[in-house]
Coordinates of C-alpha atoms in Angstrom, one line a residue:
M20 CA 0.0 0.0 0.0
G21 CA 1.3 3.4 -0.9
K22 CA 1.9 6.2 1.4
I23 CA -0.8 8.8 1.5
K24 CA 0.4 12.2 0.3
E25 CA -1.6 15.4 0.8
E26 CA -1.1 16.5 -2.8
Q27 CA -2.6 13.2 -4.0
T28 CA -6.0 13.9 -2.4
P29 CA -8.4 15.6 -4.9
A30 CA -9.5 19.1 -4.1
Y31 CA -13.1 18.1 -3.7
C32 CA -12.2 15.9 -0.7
Q33 CA -11.6 19.1 1.2
E34 CA -14.5 21.0 -0.4
C35 CA -17.2 18.4 0.1
N36 CA -16.7 18.4 3.9
Q37 CA -16.8 22.2 4.4
D38 CA -20.0 23.4 6.0
G39 CA -22.7 24.1 3.4
A40 CA -20.8 22.7 0.5
G41 CA -21.4 19.0 0.9
I42 CA -24.9 18.7 -0.7
T43 CA -23.9 20.7 -3.8
V44 CA -20.7 18.6 -4.3
I45 CA -22.3 15.2 -3.8
R46 CA -25.2 16.1 -6.2
A47 CA -22.7 17.0 -8.9
V48 CA -20.8 13.8 -8.3
N49 CA -24.1 11.9 -8.3
N50 CA -25.1 13.4 -11.7
T51 CA -21.7 12.5 -13.2
Y52 CA -22.0 8.9 -11.9
N53 CA -25.5 8.5 -13.3
E54 CA -24.4 9.7 -16.7
R55 CA -21.6 7.2 -16.8
L56 CA -24.1 4.5 -15.6
K57 CA -26.4 5.3 -18.5
V58 CA -23.6 4.7 -21.0
I59 CA -22.9 1.4 -19.3
L60 CA -26.6 0.4 -19.4
A61 CA -26.7 1.3 -23.1
G62 CA -23.8 -1.1 -23.8
A63 CA -21.7 1.7 -25.2
N64 CA -19.1 2.1 -22.5
T65 CA -15.5 2.6 -23.5
D66 CA -14.3 4.3 -20.3
F67 CA -13.0 1.8 -17.8
T68 CA -11.6 4.2 -15.3
P69 CA -13.2 3.7 -11.8
L70 CA -16.6 5.2 -11.2
D71 CA -16.2 8.2 -8.8
L72 CA -18.6 8.3 -5.9
G73 CA -17.3 11.4 -4.2
C74 CA -15.7 11.7 -0.8
P75 CA -17.1 10.5 2.5
S76 CA -20.0 12.4 4.0
S77 CA -19.6 13.6 7.6
I78 CA -21.5 10.5 8.7
L79 CA -18.9 8.2 7.1
L80 CA -16.0 10.3 8.4
E81 CA -17.3 10.0 11.9
T82 CA -17.1 6.2 11.7
G83 CA -13.4 6.5 10.8
L84 CA -13.5 6.2 7.0
P85 CA -10.6 8.4 5.8
N86 CA -11.3 11.6 3.8
L87 CA -10.3 10.0 0.4
P88 CA -12.3 9.5 -2.8
I89 CA -14.8 6.6 -2.8
Q90 CA -14.5 4.6 -6.1
I91 CA -15.7 1.4 -7.7
A92 CA -14.1 -0.3 -10.6
V93 CA -16.4 -0.7 -13.7
N94 CA -15.5 -4.4 -14.0
K95 CA -16.1 -4.9 -10.3
L96 CA -19.6 -3.4 -10.7
M97 CA -20.4 -5.6 -13.7
I98 CA -19.1 -8.8 -11.9
K99 CA -21.0 -8.1 -8.7
K100 CA -24.3 -7.5 -10.5
D101 CA -24.2 -10.9 -12.1
Q102 CA -23.0 -12.9 -9.1
D103 CA -25.0 -16.1 -8.6
N104 CA -26.0 -15.7 -4.9
H105 CA -26.9 -11.9 -4.8
P106 CA -27.6 -10.6 -8.3
F107 CA -29.0 -7.1 -8.9
K108 CA -29.7 -4.8 -11.8
L109 CA -27.7 -1.7 -12.7
L110 CA -30.9 0.3 -12.4
D111 CA -30.9 -0.7 -8.7
V112 CA -27.7 1.3 -8.1
I113 CA -28.7 4.6 -9.7
H114 CA -27.9 7.5 -7.3
L115 CA -25.3 5.3 -5.5
P116 CA -23.2 8.3 -4.3
E117 CA -26.2 9.9 -2.6
F118 CA -27.3 6.7 -1.0
I119 CA -23.9 6.0 0.4
S120 CA -23.6 9.5 1.9
T121 CA -26.9 9.2 3.7
P122 CA -27.1 5.5 4.9
I123 CA -29.5 3.7 7.1
A124 CA -26.7 2.2 9.1
I125 CA -22.9 1.6 9.1
F126 CA -21.2 -1.5 10.6
R127 CA -17.6 -2.7 11.1
S128 CA -17.0 -5.8 9.1
A129 CA -17.4 -9.0 11.0
T130 CA -14.8 -10.9 8.9
K131 CA -12.1 -8.4 7.9
V132 CA -9.1 -7.3 10.0
E133 CA -8.8 -3.9 8.4
D134 CA -11.4 -1.2 9.2
V135 CA -13.8 -2.2 6.4
K136 CA -17.2 -0.5 6.5
V137 CA -20.5 -2.3 5.7
V138 CA -23.0 0.3 4.7
L139 CA -26.7 -0.5 4.8
T140 CA -28.4 1.7 2.2
E141 CA -31.9 2.6 1.1
M142 CA -31.3 1.2 -2.3
E143 CA -33.3 -1.9 -3.0
C144 CA -33.4 -4.9 -5.3
D145 CA -36.8 -6.6 -5.4
G146 CA -37.5 -5.2 -1.9
V147 CA -34.2 -6.2 -0.4
N148 CA -31.9 -3.5 0.8
I149 CA -28.4 -3.3 -0.8
V150 CA -25.3 -3.2 1.3
V151 CA -22.0 -1.6 0.2
I152 CA -18.7 -2.8 1.4
I153 CA -16.0 -0.1 1.5
S154 CA -12.3 -1.0 2.0
P155 CA -10.3 2.1 3.2
N156 CA -6.9 3.4 2.1
Q157 CA -6.5 1.3 -1.1
Y158 CA -3.6 2.3 -3.3
Y159 CA -4.6 2.9 -7.0
K160 CA -2.3 4.3 -9.7
G161 CA -0.5 6.8 -7.6
Y162 CA -3.1 7.8 -5.0
N163 CA -5.1 6.3 -2.2
V164 CA -8.9 5.7 -2.3
N165 CA -11.7 4.2 -0.4
S166 CA -12.5 1.2 -2.7
I167 CA -15.9 -0.5 -2.9
R168 CA -15.0 -4.1 -2.8
S169 CA -18.5 -5.4 -3.0
L170 CA -22.2 -4.5 -3.1
Y171 CA -25.2 -6.8 -3.1
P172 CA -28.8 -7.2 -1.8
K173 CA -28.5 -8.5 1.8
D174 CA -31.4 -10.8 2.3
N175 CA -30.1 -12.4 5.4
I176 CA -31.9 -10.2 7.9
K177 CA -30.8 -12.3 10.9
A178 CA -27.2 -11.6 10.1
I179 CA -27.7 -7.8 10.1
L180 CA -29.7 -7.9 13.3
G181 CA -26.9 -10.0 14.8
W182 CA -24.4 -7.4 13.9
I183 CA -26.3 -5.0 16.2
A184 CA -27.7 -7.1 19.0
E185 CA -25.0 -9.7 19.4
D186 CA -21.7 -8.7 17.7
N187 CA -21.6 -5.0 18.7
L188 CA -20.6 -4.0 15.1
L189 CA -22.9 -1.0 14.7
E190 CA -21.1 2.3 14.3
Y191 CA -23.9 4.5 13.1
A192 CA -27.7 4.3 12.6
H193 CA -30.2 6.9 11.4
K194 CA -33.0 6.3 13.9
E195 CA -36.0 7.0 11.6
K196 CA -34.6 5.2 8.6
F197 CA -33.5 2.2 10.6
L198 CA -36.8 1.8 12.5
N199 CA -38.6 2.1 9.2
W200 CA -36.4 -0.7 7.7
L201 CA -36.9 -2.8 10.8
G202 CA -40.7 -2.4 10.6
K203 CA -40.6 -4.0 7.2
Q204 CA -38.9 -7.2 8.4
Q205 CA -41.0 -10.2 9.0
S206 CA -40.1 -13.7 10.2
N207 CA -41.7 -16.7 11.9
S208 CA -38.4 -17.4 13.7
A209 CA -38.4 -16.8 17.4
D210 CA -34.7 -15.9 17.2
V211 CA -35.3 -13.2 14.5
T212 CA -38.2 -11.8 16.4
R213 CA -36.0 -11.5 19.5
L214 CA -33.2 -9.8 17.5
I215 CA -35.7 -7.3 16.0
K216 CA -36.8 -6.3 19.5
D217 CA -33.3 -6.2 20.9
S218 CA -32.0 -4.2 17.9
A219 CA -34.9 -1.7 18.1
K220 CA -34.1 -1.1 21.8
I221 CA -30.4 -0.6 21.0
I222 CA -31.2 2.0 18.4
E223 CA -33.6 3.8 20.7
D224 CA -31.0 3.9 23.5
L225 CA -28.2 5.1 21.2
N226 CA -30.4 8.0 20.0
K227 CA -31.3 8.9 23.6
A228 CA -27.6 9.0 24.5
A229 CA -26.7 11.1 21.5

């Protein structure tokens, strides 16, 4: 991994985290991303440079993600959308930069040693919310980025609830969004019902303490 140098960090990484500038910058990044996605959807893509998703919002920064560009490789996106176990459509990930910047919840990875972030978003594929896995400080062609290593619809609700109620992996949750997501979950499993109740209490308690 290369050493981070201040001059290698794009200017918008400073701009997008200044008070009042964040929304304007992320909307511009979002529009550019969507235009590139349209070209990919049309089967006319010739640009295989990584898709730029902007820099971390204040929410992501507060969980420890470094203030570096968030990117996903075009080939990575194409491979992930066609994976056998969690396929999705490119239309499901329109507005990806905005959804990442305003997530439902953020978790530490349960399986990775490095400080990988698991972001639960409001994006959905057939009613299942999409999670985005961000690996920080990855070296790419002369500069460091926060690289999206995976994204997929997470249909294992028990696992997400376990990250909160059992594994203590939760780093951030938007109370209203999370409780709305929680209210949509249904299960005949006594274990899942218990985890739903425990997770709701944890979210309520976190927001009381904030």
